[in-house]
Coordinates of N, CA, C and O in Angstrom, one line a residue:
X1 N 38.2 -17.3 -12.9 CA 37.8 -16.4 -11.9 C 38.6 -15.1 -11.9 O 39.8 -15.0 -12.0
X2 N 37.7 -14.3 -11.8 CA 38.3 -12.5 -11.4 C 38.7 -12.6 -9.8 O 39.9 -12.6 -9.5
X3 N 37.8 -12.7 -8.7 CA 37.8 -12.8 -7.5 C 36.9 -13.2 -6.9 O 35.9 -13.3 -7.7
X4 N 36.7 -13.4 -6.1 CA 36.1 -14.5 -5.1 C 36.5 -14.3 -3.9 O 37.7 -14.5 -3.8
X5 N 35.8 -13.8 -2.6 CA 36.1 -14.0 -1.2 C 37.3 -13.4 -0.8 O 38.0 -14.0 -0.1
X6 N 37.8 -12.0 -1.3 CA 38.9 -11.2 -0.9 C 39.9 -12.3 -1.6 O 40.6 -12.9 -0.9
X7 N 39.8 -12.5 -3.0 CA 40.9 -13.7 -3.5 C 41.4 -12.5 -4.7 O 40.5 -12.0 -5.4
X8 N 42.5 -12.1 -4.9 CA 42.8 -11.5 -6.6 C 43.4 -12.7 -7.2 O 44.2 -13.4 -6.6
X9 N 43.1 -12.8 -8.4 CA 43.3 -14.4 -9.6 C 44.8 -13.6 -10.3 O 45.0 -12.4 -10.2
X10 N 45.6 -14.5 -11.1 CA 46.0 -13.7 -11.7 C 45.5 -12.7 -13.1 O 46.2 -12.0 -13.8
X11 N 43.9 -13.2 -13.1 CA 42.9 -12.5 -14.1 C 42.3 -11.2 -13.5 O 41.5 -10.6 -14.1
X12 N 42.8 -10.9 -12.5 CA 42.2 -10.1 -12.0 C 42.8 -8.7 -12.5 O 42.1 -7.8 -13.1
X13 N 44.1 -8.5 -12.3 CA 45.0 -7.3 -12.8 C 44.6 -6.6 -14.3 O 44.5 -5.4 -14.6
X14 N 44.4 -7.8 -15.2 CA 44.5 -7.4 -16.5 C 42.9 -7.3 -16.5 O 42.5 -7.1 -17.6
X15 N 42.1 -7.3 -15.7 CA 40.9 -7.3 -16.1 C 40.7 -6.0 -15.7 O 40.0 -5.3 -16.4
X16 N 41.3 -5.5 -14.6 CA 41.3 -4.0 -13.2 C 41.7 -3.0 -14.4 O 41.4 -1.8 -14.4
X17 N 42.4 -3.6 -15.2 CA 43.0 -2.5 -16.0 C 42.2 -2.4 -17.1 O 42.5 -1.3 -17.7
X18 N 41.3 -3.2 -17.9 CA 40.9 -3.3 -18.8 C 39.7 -2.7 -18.2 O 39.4 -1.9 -19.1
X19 N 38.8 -2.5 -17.1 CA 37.6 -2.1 -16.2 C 37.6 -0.2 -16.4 O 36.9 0.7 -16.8
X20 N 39.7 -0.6 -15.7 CA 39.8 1.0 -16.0 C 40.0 2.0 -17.2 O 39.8 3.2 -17.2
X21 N 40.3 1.2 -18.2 CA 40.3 2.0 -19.4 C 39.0 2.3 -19.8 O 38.9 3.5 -20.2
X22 N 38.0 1.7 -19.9 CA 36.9 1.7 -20.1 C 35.8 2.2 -19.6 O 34.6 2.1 -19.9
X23 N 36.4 2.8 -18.5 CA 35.6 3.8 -17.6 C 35.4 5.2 -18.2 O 34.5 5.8 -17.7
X24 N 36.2 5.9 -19.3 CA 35.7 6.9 -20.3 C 35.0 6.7 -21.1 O 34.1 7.5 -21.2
X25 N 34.9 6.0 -21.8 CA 33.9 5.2 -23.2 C 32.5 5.7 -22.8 O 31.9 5.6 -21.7
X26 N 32.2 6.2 -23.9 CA 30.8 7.1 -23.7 C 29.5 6.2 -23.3 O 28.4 6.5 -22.8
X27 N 30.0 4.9 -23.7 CA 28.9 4.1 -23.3 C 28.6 3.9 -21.7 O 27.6 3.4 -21.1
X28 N 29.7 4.4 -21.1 CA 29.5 3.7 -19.8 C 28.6 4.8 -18.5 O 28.4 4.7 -17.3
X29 N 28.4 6.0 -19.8 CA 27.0 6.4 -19.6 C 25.3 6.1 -19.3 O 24.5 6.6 -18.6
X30 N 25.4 4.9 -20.3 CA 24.6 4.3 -20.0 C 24.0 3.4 -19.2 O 24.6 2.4 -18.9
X31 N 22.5 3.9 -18.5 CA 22.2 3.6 -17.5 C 22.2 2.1 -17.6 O 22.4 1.7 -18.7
X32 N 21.9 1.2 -16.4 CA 22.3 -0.1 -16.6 C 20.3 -0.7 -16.9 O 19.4 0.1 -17.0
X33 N 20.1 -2.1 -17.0 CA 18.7 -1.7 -17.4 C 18.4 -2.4 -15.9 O 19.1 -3.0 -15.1
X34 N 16.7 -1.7 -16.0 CA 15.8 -1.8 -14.9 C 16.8 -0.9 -13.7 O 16.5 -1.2 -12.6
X35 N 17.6 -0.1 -13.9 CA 18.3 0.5 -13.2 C 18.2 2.1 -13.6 O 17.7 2.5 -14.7
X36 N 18.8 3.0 -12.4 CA 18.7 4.6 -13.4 C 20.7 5.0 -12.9 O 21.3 6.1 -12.9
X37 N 21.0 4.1 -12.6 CA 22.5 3.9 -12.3 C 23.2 4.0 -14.0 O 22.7 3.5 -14.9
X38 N 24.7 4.9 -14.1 CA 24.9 4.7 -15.1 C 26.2 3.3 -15.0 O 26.7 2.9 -13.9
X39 N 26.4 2.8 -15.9 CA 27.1 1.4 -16.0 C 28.5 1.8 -15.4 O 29.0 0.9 -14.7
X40 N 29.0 2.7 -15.5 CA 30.2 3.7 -14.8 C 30.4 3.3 -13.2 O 31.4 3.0 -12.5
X41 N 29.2 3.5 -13.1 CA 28.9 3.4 -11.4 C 29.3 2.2 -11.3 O 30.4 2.2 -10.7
X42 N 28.9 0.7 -11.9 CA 28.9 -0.4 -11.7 C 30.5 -0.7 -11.6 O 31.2 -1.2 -10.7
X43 N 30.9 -0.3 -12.8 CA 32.3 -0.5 -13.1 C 33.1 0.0 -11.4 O 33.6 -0.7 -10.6
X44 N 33.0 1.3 -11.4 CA 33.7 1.7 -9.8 C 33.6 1.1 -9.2 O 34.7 0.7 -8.6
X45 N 32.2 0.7 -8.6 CA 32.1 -0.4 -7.5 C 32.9 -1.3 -7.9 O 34.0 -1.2 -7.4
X46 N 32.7 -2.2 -8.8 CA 33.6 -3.5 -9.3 C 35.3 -3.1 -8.4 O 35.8 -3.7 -7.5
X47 N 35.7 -1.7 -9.3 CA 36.8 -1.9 -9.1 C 37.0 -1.6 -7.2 O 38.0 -2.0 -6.6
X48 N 35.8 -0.6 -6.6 CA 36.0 -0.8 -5.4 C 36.3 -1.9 -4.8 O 37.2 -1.9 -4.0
X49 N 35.4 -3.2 -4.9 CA 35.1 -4.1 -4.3 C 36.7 -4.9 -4.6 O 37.2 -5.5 -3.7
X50 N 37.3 -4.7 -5.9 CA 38.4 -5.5 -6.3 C 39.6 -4.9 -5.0 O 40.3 -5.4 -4.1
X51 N 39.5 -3.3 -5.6 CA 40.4 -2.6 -4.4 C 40.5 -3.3 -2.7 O 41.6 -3.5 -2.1
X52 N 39.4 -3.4 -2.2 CA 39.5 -4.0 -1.1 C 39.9 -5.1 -0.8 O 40.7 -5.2 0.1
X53 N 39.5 -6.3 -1.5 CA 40.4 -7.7 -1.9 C 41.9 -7.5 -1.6 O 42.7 -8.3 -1.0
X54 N 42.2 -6.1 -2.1 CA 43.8 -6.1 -2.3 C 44.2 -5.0 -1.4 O 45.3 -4.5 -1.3
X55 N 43.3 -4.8 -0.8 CA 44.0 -3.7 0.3 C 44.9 -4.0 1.6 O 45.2 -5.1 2.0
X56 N 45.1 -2.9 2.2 CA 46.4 -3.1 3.0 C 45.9 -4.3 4.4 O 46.5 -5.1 5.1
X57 N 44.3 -3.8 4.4 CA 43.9 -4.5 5.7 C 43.7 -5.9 5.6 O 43.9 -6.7 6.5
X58 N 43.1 -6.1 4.4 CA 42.8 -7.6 3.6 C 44.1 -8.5 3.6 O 44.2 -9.7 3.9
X59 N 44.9 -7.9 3.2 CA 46.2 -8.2 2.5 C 47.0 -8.9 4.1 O 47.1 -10.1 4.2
X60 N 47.4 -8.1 4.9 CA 47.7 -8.3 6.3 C 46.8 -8.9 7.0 O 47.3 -9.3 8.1
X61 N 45.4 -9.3 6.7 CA 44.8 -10.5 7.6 C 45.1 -11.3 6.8 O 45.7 -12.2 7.5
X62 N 45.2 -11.8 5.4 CA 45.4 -12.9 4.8 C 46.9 -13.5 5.1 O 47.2 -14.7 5.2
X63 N 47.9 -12.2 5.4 CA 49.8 -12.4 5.7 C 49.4 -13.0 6.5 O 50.2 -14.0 6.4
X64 N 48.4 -13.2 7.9 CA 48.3 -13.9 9.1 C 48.5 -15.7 9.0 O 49.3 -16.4 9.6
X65 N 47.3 -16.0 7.7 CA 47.1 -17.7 7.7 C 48.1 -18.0 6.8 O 48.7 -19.1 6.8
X66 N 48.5 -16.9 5.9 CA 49.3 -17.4 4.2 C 50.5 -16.8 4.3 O 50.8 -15.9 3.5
X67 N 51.4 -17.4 5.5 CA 52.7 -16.8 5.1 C 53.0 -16.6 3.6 O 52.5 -17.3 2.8
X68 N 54.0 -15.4 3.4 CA 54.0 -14.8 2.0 C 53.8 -14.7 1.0 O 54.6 -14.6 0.1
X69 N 51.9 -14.8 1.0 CA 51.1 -14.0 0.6 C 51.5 -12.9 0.1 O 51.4 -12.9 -1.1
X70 N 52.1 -11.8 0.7 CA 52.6 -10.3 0.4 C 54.2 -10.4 -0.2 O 55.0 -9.5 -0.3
X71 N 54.5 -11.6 -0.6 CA 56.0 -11.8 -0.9 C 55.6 -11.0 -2.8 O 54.7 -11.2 -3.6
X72 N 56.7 -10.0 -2.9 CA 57.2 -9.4 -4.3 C 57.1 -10.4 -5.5 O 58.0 -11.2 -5.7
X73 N 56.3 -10.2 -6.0 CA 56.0 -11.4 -7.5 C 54.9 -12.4 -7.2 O 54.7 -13.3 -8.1
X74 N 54.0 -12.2 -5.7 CA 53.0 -12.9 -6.0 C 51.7 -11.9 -6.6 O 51.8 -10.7 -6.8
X75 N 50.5 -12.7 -6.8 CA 49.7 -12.0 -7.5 C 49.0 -10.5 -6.8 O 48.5 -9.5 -7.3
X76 N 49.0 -10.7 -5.8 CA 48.1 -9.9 -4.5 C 49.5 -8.5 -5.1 O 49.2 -7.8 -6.0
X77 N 51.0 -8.6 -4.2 CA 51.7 -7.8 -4.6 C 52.0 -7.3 -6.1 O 52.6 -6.2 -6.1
X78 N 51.7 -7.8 -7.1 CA 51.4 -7.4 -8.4 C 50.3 -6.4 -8.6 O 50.4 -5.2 -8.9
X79 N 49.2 -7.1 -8.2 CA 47.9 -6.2 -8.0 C 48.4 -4.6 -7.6 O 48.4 -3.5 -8.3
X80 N 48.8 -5.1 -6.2 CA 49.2 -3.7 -5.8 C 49.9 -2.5 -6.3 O 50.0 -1.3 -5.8
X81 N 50.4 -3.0 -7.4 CA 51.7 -2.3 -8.2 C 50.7 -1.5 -9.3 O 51.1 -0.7 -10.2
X82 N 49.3 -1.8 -9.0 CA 48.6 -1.4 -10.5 C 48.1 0.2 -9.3 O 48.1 1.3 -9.8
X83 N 47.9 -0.1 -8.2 CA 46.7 1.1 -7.6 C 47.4 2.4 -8.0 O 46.4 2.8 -8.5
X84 N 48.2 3.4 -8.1 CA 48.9 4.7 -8.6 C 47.8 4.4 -10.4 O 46.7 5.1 -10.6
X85 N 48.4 3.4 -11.3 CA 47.3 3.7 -12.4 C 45.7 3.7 -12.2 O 45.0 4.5 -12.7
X86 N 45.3 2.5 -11.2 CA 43.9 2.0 -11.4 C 43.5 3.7 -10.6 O 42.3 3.9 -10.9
X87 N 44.0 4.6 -9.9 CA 44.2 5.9 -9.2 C 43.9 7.4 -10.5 O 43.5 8.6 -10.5
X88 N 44.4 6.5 -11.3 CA 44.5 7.8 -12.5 C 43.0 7.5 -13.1 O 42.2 8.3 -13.4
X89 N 43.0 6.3 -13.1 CA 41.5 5.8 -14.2 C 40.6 6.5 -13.3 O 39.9 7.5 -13.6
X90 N 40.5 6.1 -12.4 CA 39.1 6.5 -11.2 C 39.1 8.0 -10.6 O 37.9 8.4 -10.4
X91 N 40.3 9.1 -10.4 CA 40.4 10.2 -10.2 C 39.6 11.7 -10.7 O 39.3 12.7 -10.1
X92 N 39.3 11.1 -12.3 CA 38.7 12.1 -13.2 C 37.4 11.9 -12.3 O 36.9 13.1 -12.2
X93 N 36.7 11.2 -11.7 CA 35.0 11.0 -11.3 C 34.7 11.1 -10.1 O 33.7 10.7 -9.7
X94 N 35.7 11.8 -9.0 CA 35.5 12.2 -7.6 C 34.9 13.3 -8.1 O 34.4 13.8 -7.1
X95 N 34.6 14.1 -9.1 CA 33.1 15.3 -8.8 C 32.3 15.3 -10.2 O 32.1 16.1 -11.1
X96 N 32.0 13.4 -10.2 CA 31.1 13.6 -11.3 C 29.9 14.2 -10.9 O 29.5 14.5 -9.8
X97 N 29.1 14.4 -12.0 CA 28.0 15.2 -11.1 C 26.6 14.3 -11.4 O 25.5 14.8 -11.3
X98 N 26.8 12.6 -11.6 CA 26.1 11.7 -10.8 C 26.5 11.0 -9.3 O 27.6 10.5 -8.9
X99 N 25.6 11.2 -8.8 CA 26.2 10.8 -7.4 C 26.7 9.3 -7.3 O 27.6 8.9 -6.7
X100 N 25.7 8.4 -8.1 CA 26.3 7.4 -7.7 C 27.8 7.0 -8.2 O 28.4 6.3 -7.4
X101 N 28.4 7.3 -9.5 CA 29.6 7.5 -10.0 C 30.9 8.1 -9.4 O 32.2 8.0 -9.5
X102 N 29.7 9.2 -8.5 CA 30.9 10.0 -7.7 C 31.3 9.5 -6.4 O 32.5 9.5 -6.1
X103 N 30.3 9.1 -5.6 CA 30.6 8.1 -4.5 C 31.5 6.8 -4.4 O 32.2 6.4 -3.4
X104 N 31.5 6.0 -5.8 CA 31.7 5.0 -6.4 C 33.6 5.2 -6.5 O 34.6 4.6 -6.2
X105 N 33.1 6.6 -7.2 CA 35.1 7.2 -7.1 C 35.9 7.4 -6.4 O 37.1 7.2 -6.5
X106 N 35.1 8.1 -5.4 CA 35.9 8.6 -4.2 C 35.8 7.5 -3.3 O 36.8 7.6 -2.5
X107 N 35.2 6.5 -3.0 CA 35.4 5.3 -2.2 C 36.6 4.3 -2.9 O 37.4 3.9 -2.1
X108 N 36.7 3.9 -4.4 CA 37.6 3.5 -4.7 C 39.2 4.1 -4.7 O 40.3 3.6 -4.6
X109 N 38.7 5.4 -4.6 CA 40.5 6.5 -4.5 C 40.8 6.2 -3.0 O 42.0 6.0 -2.6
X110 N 39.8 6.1 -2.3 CA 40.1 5.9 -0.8 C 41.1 4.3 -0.9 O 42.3 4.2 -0.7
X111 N 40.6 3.9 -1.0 CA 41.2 2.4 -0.6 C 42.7 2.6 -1.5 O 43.7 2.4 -0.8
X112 N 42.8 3.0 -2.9 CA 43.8 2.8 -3.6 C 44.5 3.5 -3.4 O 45.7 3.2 -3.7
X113 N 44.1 5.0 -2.6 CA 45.6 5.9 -1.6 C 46.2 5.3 -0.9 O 47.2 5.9 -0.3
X114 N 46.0 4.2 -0.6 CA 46.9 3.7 0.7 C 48.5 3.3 0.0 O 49.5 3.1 0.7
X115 N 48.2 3.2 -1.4 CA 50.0 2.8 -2.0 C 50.9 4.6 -1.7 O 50.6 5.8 -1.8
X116 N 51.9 3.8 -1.2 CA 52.4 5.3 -0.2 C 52.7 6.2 -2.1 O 52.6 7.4 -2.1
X117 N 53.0 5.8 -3.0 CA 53.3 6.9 -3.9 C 51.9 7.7 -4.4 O 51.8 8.3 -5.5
X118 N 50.7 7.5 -3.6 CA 49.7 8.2 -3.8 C 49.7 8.9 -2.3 O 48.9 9.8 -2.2
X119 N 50.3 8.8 -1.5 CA 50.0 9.7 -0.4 C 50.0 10.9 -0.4 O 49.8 11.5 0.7
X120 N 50.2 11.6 -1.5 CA 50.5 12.9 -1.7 C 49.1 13.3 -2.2 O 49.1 14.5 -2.7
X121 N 48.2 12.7 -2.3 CA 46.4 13.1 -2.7 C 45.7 12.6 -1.7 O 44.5 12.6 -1.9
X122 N 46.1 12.2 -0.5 CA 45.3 12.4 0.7 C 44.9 13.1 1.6 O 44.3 12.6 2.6
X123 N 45.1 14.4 1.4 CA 44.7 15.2 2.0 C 43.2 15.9 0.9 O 42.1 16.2 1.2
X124 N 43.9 15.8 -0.2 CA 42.6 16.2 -0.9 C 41.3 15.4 -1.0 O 40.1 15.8 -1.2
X125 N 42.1 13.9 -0.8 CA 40.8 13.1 -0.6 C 40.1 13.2 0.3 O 38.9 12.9 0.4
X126 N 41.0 13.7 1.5 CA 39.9 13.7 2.7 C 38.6 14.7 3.0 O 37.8 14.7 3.9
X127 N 38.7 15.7 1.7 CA 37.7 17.1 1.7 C 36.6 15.3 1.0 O 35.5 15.3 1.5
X128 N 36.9 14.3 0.2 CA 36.0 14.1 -0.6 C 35.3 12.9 0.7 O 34.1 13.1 0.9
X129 N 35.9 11.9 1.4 CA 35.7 10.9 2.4 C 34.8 11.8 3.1 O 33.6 11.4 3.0
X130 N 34.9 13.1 3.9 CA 34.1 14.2 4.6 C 32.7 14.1 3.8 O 31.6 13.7 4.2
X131 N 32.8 14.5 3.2 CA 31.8 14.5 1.6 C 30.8 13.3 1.9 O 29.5 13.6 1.8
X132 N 31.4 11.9 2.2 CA 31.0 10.9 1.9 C 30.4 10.7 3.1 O 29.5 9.9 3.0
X133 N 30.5 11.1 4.5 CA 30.3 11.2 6.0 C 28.9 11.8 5.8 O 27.8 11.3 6.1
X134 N 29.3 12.8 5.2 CA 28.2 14.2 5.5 C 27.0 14.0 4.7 O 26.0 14.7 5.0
X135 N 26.9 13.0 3.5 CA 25.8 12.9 3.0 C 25.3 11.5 2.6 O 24.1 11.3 2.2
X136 N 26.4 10.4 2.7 CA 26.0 8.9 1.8 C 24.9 8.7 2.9 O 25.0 9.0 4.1
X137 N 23.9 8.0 2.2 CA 23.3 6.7 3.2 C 23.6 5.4 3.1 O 22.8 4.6 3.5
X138 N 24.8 5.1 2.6 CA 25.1 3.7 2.6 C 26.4 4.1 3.3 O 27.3 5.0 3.2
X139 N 25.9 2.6 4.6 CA 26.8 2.1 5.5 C 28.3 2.1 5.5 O 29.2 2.8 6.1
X140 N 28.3 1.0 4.3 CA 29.8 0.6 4.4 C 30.7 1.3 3.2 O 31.7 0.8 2.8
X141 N 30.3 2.4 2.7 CA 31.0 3.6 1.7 C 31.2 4.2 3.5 O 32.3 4.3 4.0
X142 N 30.4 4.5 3.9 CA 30.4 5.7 5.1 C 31.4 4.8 6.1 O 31.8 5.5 7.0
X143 N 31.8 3.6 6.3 CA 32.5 2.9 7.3 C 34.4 3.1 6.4 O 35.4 3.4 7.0
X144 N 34.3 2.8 5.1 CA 35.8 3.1 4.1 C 35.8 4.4 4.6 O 36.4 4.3 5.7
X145 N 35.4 5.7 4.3 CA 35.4 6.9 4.9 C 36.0 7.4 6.2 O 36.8 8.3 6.2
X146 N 35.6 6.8 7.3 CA 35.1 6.8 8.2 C 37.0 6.4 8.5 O 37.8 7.3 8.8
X147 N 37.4 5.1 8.2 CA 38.0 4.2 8.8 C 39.6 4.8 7.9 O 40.7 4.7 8.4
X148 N 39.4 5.2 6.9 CA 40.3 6.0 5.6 C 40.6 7.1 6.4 O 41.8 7.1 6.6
X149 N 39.9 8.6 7.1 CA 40.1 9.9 7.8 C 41.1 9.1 8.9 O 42.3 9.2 8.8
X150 N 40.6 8.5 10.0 CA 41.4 7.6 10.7 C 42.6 7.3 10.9 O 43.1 7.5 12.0
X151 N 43.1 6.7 10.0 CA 44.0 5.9 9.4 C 44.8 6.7 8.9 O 45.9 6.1 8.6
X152 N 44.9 8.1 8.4 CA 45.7 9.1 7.6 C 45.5 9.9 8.8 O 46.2 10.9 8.4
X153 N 45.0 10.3 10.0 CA 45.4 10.9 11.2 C 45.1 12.1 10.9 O 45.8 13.1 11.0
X154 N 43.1 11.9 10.4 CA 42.4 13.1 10.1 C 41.1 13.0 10.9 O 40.6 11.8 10.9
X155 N 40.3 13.9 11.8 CA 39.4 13.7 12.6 C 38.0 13.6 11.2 O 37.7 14.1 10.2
X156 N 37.6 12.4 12.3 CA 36.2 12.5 11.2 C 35.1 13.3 12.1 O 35.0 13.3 13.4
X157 N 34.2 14.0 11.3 CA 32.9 14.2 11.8 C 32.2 13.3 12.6 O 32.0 12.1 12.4
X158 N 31.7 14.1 13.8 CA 31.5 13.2 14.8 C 29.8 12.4 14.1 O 29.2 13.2 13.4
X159 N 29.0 11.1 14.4 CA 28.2 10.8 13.4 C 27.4 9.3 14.4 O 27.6 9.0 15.6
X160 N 26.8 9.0 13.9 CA 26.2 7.7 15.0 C 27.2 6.5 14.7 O 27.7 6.2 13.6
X161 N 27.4 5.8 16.0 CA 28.6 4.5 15.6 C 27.8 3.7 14.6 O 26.6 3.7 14.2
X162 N 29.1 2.8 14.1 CA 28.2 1.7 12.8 C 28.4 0.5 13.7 O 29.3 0.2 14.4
X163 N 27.4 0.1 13.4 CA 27.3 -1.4 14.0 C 28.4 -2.7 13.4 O 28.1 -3.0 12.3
X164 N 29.2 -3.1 13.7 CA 30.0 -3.6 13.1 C 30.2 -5.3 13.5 O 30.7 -5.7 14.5
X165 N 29.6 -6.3 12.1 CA 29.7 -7.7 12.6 C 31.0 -7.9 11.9 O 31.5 -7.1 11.0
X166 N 31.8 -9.2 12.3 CA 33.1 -9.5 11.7 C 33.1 -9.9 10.7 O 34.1 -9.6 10.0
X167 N 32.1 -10.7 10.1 CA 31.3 -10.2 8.3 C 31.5 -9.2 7.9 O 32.1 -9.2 6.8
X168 N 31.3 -8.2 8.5 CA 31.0 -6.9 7.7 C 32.1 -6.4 7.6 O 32.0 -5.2 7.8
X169 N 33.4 -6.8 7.3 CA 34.5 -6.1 6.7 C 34.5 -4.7 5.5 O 34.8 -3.5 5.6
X170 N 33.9 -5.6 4.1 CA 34.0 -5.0 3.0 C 33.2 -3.8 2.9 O 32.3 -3.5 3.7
X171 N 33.5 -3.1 1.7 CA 32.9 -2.1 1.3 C 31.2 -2.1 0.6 O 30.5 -1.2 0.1
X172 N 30.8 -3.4 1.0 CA 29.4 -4.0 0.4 C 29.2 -5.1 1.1 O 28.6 -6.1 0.6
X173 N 29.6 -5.0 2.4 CA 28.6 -6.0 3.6 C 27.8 -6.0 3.6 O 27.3 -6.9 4.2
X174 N 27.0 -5.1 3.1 CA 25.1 -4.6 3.4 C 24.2 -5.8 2.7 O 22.9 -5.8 2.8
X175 N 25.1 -6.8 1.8 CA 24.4 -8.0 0.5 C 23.9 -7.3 -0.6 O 22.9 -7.6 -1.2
X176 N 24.5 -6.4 -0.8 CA 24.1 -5.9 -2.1 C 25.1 -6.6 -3.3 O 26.2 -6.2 -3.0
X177 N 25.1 -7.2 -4.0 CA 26.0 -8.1 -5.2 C 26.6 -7.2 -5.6 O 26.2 -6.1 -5.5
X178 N 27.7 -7.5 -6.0 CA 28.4 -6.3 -6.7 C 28.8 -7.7 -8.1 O 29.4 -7.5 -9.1
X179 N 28.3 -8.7 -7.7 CA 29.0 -9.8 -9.2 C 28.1 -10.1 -10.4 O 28.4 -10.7 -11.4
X180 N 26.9 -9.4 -9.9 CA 26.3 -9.1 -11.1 C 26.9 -8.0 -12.8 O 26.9 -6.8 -13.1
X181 N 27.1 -8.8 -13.3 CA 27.9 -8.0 -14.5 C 27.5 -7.0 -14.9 O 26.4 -7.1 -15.5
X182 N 28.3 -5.6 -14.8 CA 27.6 -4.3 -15.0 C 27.8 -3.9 -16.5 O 28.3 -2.8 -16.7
X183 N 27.4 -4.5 -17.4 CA 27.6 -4.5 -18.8 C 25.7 -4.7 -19.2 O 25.3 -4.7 -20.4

């Protein structure tokens, strides 16, 4: 297993990194089939959906049931040690000039700023989260956004509230699969 239910495996890291290297490879141009999405896109989401698993908010509801969970040398805290790189892989595609790639980027940079040695590109991210306010029509990219301006103690554009079930945590509560293999 990669992940499962906000779970990172210890397969997960070396796969996050292998996801990211492979996000320049010319192939990943290619649209996915019966799709007009390029495979790039798929990849981001992937690593979106992985980012969240491992994020600060995930991570501290899980510290709730799993005492040290977040202890230094487990896999979750490992994970974490990758977001500054998995940060560099995904950075180049906040102005790709497909949208779904670019949304895909800038939602994944959002979640992966939260390691404080990236805090020094959150201000720039937030021209891009604004971005993502001002024009996505998906929900829960626009709730990361939303909840990311927030959280770094930046006003978001005022916008209609999101309906929010306690399901709907992640970045793809909407049931859209993200485990469909984007290959």
């Amino acid at each position: 297993m990669v992940g499962h239910q906000n779970t990172i495996y210890k397969a997960t890291a070396p796969v996050a990194m292998y996801v990211a290297g492979i996000l320049t490879h010319p192939s990943a141009t290619t649209p996915r089939p019966y799709r007009k999405v390029p495979i790039r896109a798929a990849l981001l989401n992937w690593l979106v959906s992985t980012a969240y698993d491992a994020s600060d908010e995930v991570a501290s509801r899980m510290e709730q049931y799993f005492p040290g969970f977040l202890t230094p040398g487990t896999v979750v805290a490992s994970f974490w040690d990758l977001r500054p790189m998995l940060y560099r892989a995904v950075s180049p595609f906040l102005r790709d000039s497909h949208e779904d790639v670019r949304e895909a980027a800038v939602i994944a940079a959002l979640i992966l700023a939260e390691h404080p040695a990236l805090a020094e590109h959150r201000d720039h991210l937030a021209v891009h989260a604004r971005a993502i306010l001002d024009t996505s029509g998906d929900d829960p990219n626009r709730r990361v956004a939303r909840r990311t301006l927030e959280a770094w103690g930046h006003e978001a554009p005022d916008s209609e509230p999101f309906l929010e079930e306690s399901w709907d945590w992640g970045p793809h509560g909407d049931g859209r699969s993200y485990l469909e293999p984007p290959f």
